[in-house]
Amino acid sequence: MLKFLKKIFSKEYTKPKGILLYGSVQEVIQTNKMLETEGFQVRLVAPPPEVRVGCDLAIEFNLIEQEAIETIIKKEGSDPYKIVSTKEMLPDILKRSLIVEIDEYIMCKAGNMKITIDKSGHRIVNISGGGCPDIPYVAEQLYKVRIEEAKNPIEVGNSLCSYMLQISFDALKKKVMNK
Amino acid sequence: MIVLVGTVPYKTGLYVGRAAIDGSFLNVGQNSFPIERGTAAMAASCAQVCSFYNLEMPLCIFGGDVADGKGTDLMFQELNSNIGDYDPDLITLHYMFPKIKYGEPFIHKIESLAKKPQLIADAGGMYLMKTISKSYFFDVFTPDQGELYFLADEFAPHPLYVRSDLLNENISVESLISSAYKNKNTAKTTVIKGAVDSIYTDSIKIKELRQPNIPAMEAIGGTGDTITGMLSALRCMNTQGADYKALVLNRFIGELIKCNPATQISEFIKAIPKALGKYEKNIP
């Protein structure tokens, strides 16, 4: 028992991780087992005190697999009370977006995600950067659409790259709407 | 044989076949994919170079993935089961969901082959290899500037989570690359794509390219994919200075077609044969 508790409360990892929070131990155990069976690298941890929601167990996962995990827990009906993720964990890069004017176009970048519109019609002419597989699809959906009328990238894609693209999209939209 | 692996944002399925260029489309077996961006743009660029030099056309192993990860599953199941049957000389991993469970089996499969193929990774393939700490098993990574921060941060699981001290404007590429190599979080050779392109091998700078300076290229989605595709073909044919040649060609194409921020990557890809023709005649 002591060994089990030590394992749970150990600070083995220093890398930022995602955490699935549930209201009951049963939900945590069942979901953890399901994710392990699906081949995800998960482990049971004690949730950080500031995000605890009544259960002293939570599931830790590698943030790079967040989208795949969210998809499967939704499919299996195992939605957590909360996922401590992008907004809570070290998103320093999101505080920085940069707008650059190139001839008749305006480009905005956040991290490695860039979106470009033409100055005259505000149409999205290019989306660049990002290694997540939904980005080509998002780019195809938003191409030639006026940024004021375009869907939010995060509604079209669901990856961390889409999330970064949303930051540059919002900054660029704000700039043209305020003009 | 060159084997190109990645997801395409279309109907879930496994698409395996030789690449063939057909106007603005890449044919893979009976299926056609627009060459506007992503894996298809990378593969089409590789195919254009192969075609120009009369090389065997690359084999594509694509997973149709509509952002649910299913195509990534199909793609890796094929790769990790049958890659030996294709007798690969070079494998390029591109867009994909970086699912950790497929990373180690892929490495083990490659280790089991009679000869180790050259290994190149970009995009999700690169994220996956860094996450499972197998970057140095690869011959080439092709990050852009944003992805270089990610490789330099030993703890970041994705470019989104790069820590703030690395985002300091004063930090040099040398510092970033040094950190990436120190922690074995990049491949043997790192080809950095950006306003200044540079090539590092084992943390030593080999080449740098600044001209022609075409700011519009940063805005055009796919200008990194074309480099990865051309570099794959040039490396497989043992071209001397293959990595540098791919970088030179990419900028030359931008100049040749007089690109602007609204230019689509298909225009770049279509111009590859013309650019190669001029390059080989030393016209650029």
mmCIF file of C-alpha atoms in Angstrom, chain B residues 80-189:
data_model
loop_
_atom_site.group_PDB
_atom_site.id
_atom_site.type_symbol
_atom_site.label_atom_id
_atom_site.label_comp_id
_atom_site.label_asym_id
_atom_site.label_seq_id
_atom_site.Cartn_x
_atom_site.Cartn_y
_atom_site.Cartn_z
ATOM 1 C CA ASN B 80 5.221 -0.977 -38.615
ATOM 2 C CA SER B 81 4.057 -4.235 -40.191
ATOM 3 C CA ASN B 82 5.221 -4.074 -43.771
ATOM 4 C CA ILE B 83 7.929 -1.461 -44.197
ATOM 5 C CA GLY B 84 10.542 -4.176 -44.740
ATOM 6 C CA ASP B 85 8.654 -5.385 -47.837
ATOM 7 C CA TYR B 86 9.237 -2.032 -49.532
ATOM 8 C CA ASP B 87 13.017 -2.228 -49.113
ATOM 9 C CA PRO B 88 13.300 1.497 -48.286
ATOM 10 C CA ASP B 89 16.465 3.488 -48.928
ATOM 11 C CA LEU B 90 14.958 6.581 -47.337
ATOM 12 C CA ILE B 91 11.849 7.202 -45.237
ATOM 13 C CA THR B 92 10.349 10.628 -44.600
ATOM 14 C CA LEU B 93 7.803 11.094 -41.807
ATOM 15 C CA HIS B 94 5.564 14.123 -42.188
ATOM 16 C CA TYR B 95 2.153 15.322 -40.927
ATOM 17 C CA MET B 96 0.553 12.948 -38.420
ATOM 18 C CA PHE B 97 -0.914 12.703 -34.964
ATOM 19 C CA PRO B 98 2.162 12.089 -32.816
ATOM 20 C CA LYS B 99 0.825 8.969 -31.120
ATOM 21 C CA ILE B 100 3.477 7.737 -28.736
ATOM 22 C CA LYS B 101 2.441 4.089 -28.905
ATOM 23 C CA TYR B 102 3.625 3.845 -32.527
ATOM 24 C CA GLY B 103 7.015 5.494 -32.022
ATOM 25 C CA GLU B 104 9.036 2.748 -30.357
ATOM 26 C CA PRO B 105 7.628 -0.063 -32.569
ATOM 27 C CA PHE B 106 8.622 2.021 -35.606
ATOM 28 C CA ILE B 107 12.184 2.363 -34.304
ATOM 29 C CA HIS B 108 12.368 -1.370 -33.529
ATOM 30 C CA LYS B 109 11.082 -2.178 -36.995
ATOM 31 C CA ILE B 110 13.741 -0.018 -38.617
ATOM 32 C CA GLU B 111 16.422 -1.614 -36.430
ATOM 33 C CA SER B 112 15.296 -5.029 -37.617
ATOM 34 C CA LEU B 113 15.869 -4.175 -41.296
ATOM 35 C CA ALA B 114 18.949 -5.553 -43.052
ATOM 36 C CA LYS B 115 20.069 -2.006 -43.890
ATOM 37 C CA LYS B 116 19.028 1.124 -42.085
ATOM 38 C CA PRO B 117 17.381 3.577 -44.471
ATOM 39 C CA GLN B 118 18.050 7.296 -44.246
ATOM 40 C CA LEU B 119 15.420 8.786 -41.947
ATOM 41 C CA ILE B 120 13.972 12.272 -42.306
ATOM 42 C CA ALA B 121 11.256 13.827 -40.173
ATOM 43 C CA ASP B 122 9.291 17.024 -40.276
ATOM 44 C CA ALA B 123 6.032 18.215 -38.667
ATOM 45 C CA GLY B 124 4.197 15.612 -36.534
ATOM 46 C CA GLY B 125 6.794 12.952 -37.326
ATOM 47 C CA MET B 126 9.450 15.179 -35.803
ATOM 48 C CA TYR B 127 7.276 15.944 -32.747
ATOM 49 C CA LEU B 128 6.774 12.221 -32.186
ATOM 50 C CA MET B 129 10.456 11.352 -32.364
ATOM 51 C CA LYS B 130 11.404 14.124 -29.962
ATOM 52 C CA THR B 131 8.695 13.017 -27.549
ATOM 53 C CA ILE B 132 9.971 9.429 -27.435
ATOM 54 C CA SER B 133 13.603 10.641 -27.273
ATOM 55 C CA LYS B 134 14.580 9.066 -30.595
ATOM 56 C CA SER B 135 15.489 12.222 -32.503
ATOM 57 C CA TYR B 136 19.113 11.254 -32.862
ATOM 58 C CA PHE B 137 18.121 7.991 -34.542
ATOM 59 C CA PHE B 138 17.134 10.196 -37.485
ATOM 60 C CA ASP B 139 19.424 11.612 -40.154
ATOM 61 C CA VAL B 140 17.579 14.872 -40.765
ATOM 62 C CA PHE B 141 15.010 17.068 -39.049
ATOM 63 C CA THR B 142 13.645 20.065 -40.946
ATOM 64 C CA PRO B 143 12.212 22.470 -38.341
ATOM 65 C CA ASP B 144 11.124 26.032 -38.950
ATOM 66 C CA GLN B 145 12.123 28.720 -36.462
ATOM 67 C CA GLY B 146 9.146 28.035 -34.161
ATOM 68 C CA GLU B 147 9.907 24.332 -34.160
ATOM 69 C CA LEU B 148 13.551 25.024 -33.365
ATOM 70 C CA TYR B 149 12.452 26.538 -30.037
ATOM 71 C CA PHE B 150 10.520 23.337 -29.439
ATOM 72 C CA LEU B 151 13.569 21.154 -30.141
ATOM 73 C CA ALA B 152 15.697 23.375 -27.913
ATOM 74 C CA ASP B 153 13.310 23.058 -24.968
ATOM 75 C CA GLU B 154 14.047 19.700 -23.398
ATOM 76 C CA PHE B 155 10.658 19.598 -21.666
ATOM 77 C CA ALA B 156 8.254 20.979 -24.294
ATOM 78 C CA PRO B 157 5.916 18.295 -25.649
ATOM 79 C CA HIS B 158 4.728 20.589 -28.472
ATOM 80 C CA PRO B 159 5.741 24.004 -29.919
ATOM 81 C CA LEU B 160 2.845 25.489 -27.927
ATOM 82 C CA TYR B 161 4.566 24.761 -24.637
ATOM 83 C CA VAL B 162 7.974 26.294 -25.260
ATOM 84 C CA ARG B 163 9.113 28.000 -22.072
ATOM 85 C CA SER B 164 9.380 31.759 -21.975
ATOM 86 C CA ASP B 165 13.132 32.133 -21.468
ATOM 87 C CA LEU B 166 13.733 30.469 -24.826
ATOM 88 C CA LEU B 167 11.368 32.901 -26.542
ATOM 89 C CA ASN B 168 13.628 35.788 -25.610
ATOM 90 C CA GLU B 169 14.367 37.738 -28.767
ATOM 91 C CA ASN B 170 18.053 37.942 -27.914
ATOM 92 C CA ILE B 171 18.618 34.216 -27.827
ATOM 93 C CA SER B 172 20.659 33.067 -30.802
ATOM 94 C CA VAL B 173 20.046 30.188 -33.182
ATOM 95 C CA GLU B 174 23.410 28.820 -32.017
ATOM 96 C CA SER B 175 22.174 28.675 -28.416
ATOM 97 C CA LEU B 176 18.956 26.974 -29.454
ATOM 98 C CA ILE B 177 20.681 24.435 -31.661
ATOM 99 C CA SER B 178 23.291 23.800 -28.982
ATOM 100 C CA SER B 179 20.552 22.982 -26.472
ATOM 101 C CA ALA B 180 18.797 20.712 -28.973
ATOM 102 C CA TYR B 181 21.976 18.727 -29.657
ATOM 103 C CA LYS B 182 23.055 18.663 -26.022
ATOM 104 C CA ASN B 183 19.824 16.917 -25.080
ATOM 105 C CA LYS B 184 19.782 14.763 -28.231
ATOM 106 C CA ASN B 185 16.481 16.339 -29.209
ATOM 107 C CA THR B 186 17.296 16.757 -32.857
ATOM 108 C CA ALA B 187 18.551 14.582 -35.672
ATOM 109 C CA LYS B 188 22.150 14.193 -36.783
ATOM 110 C CA THR B 189 21.555 16.999 -39.291
#
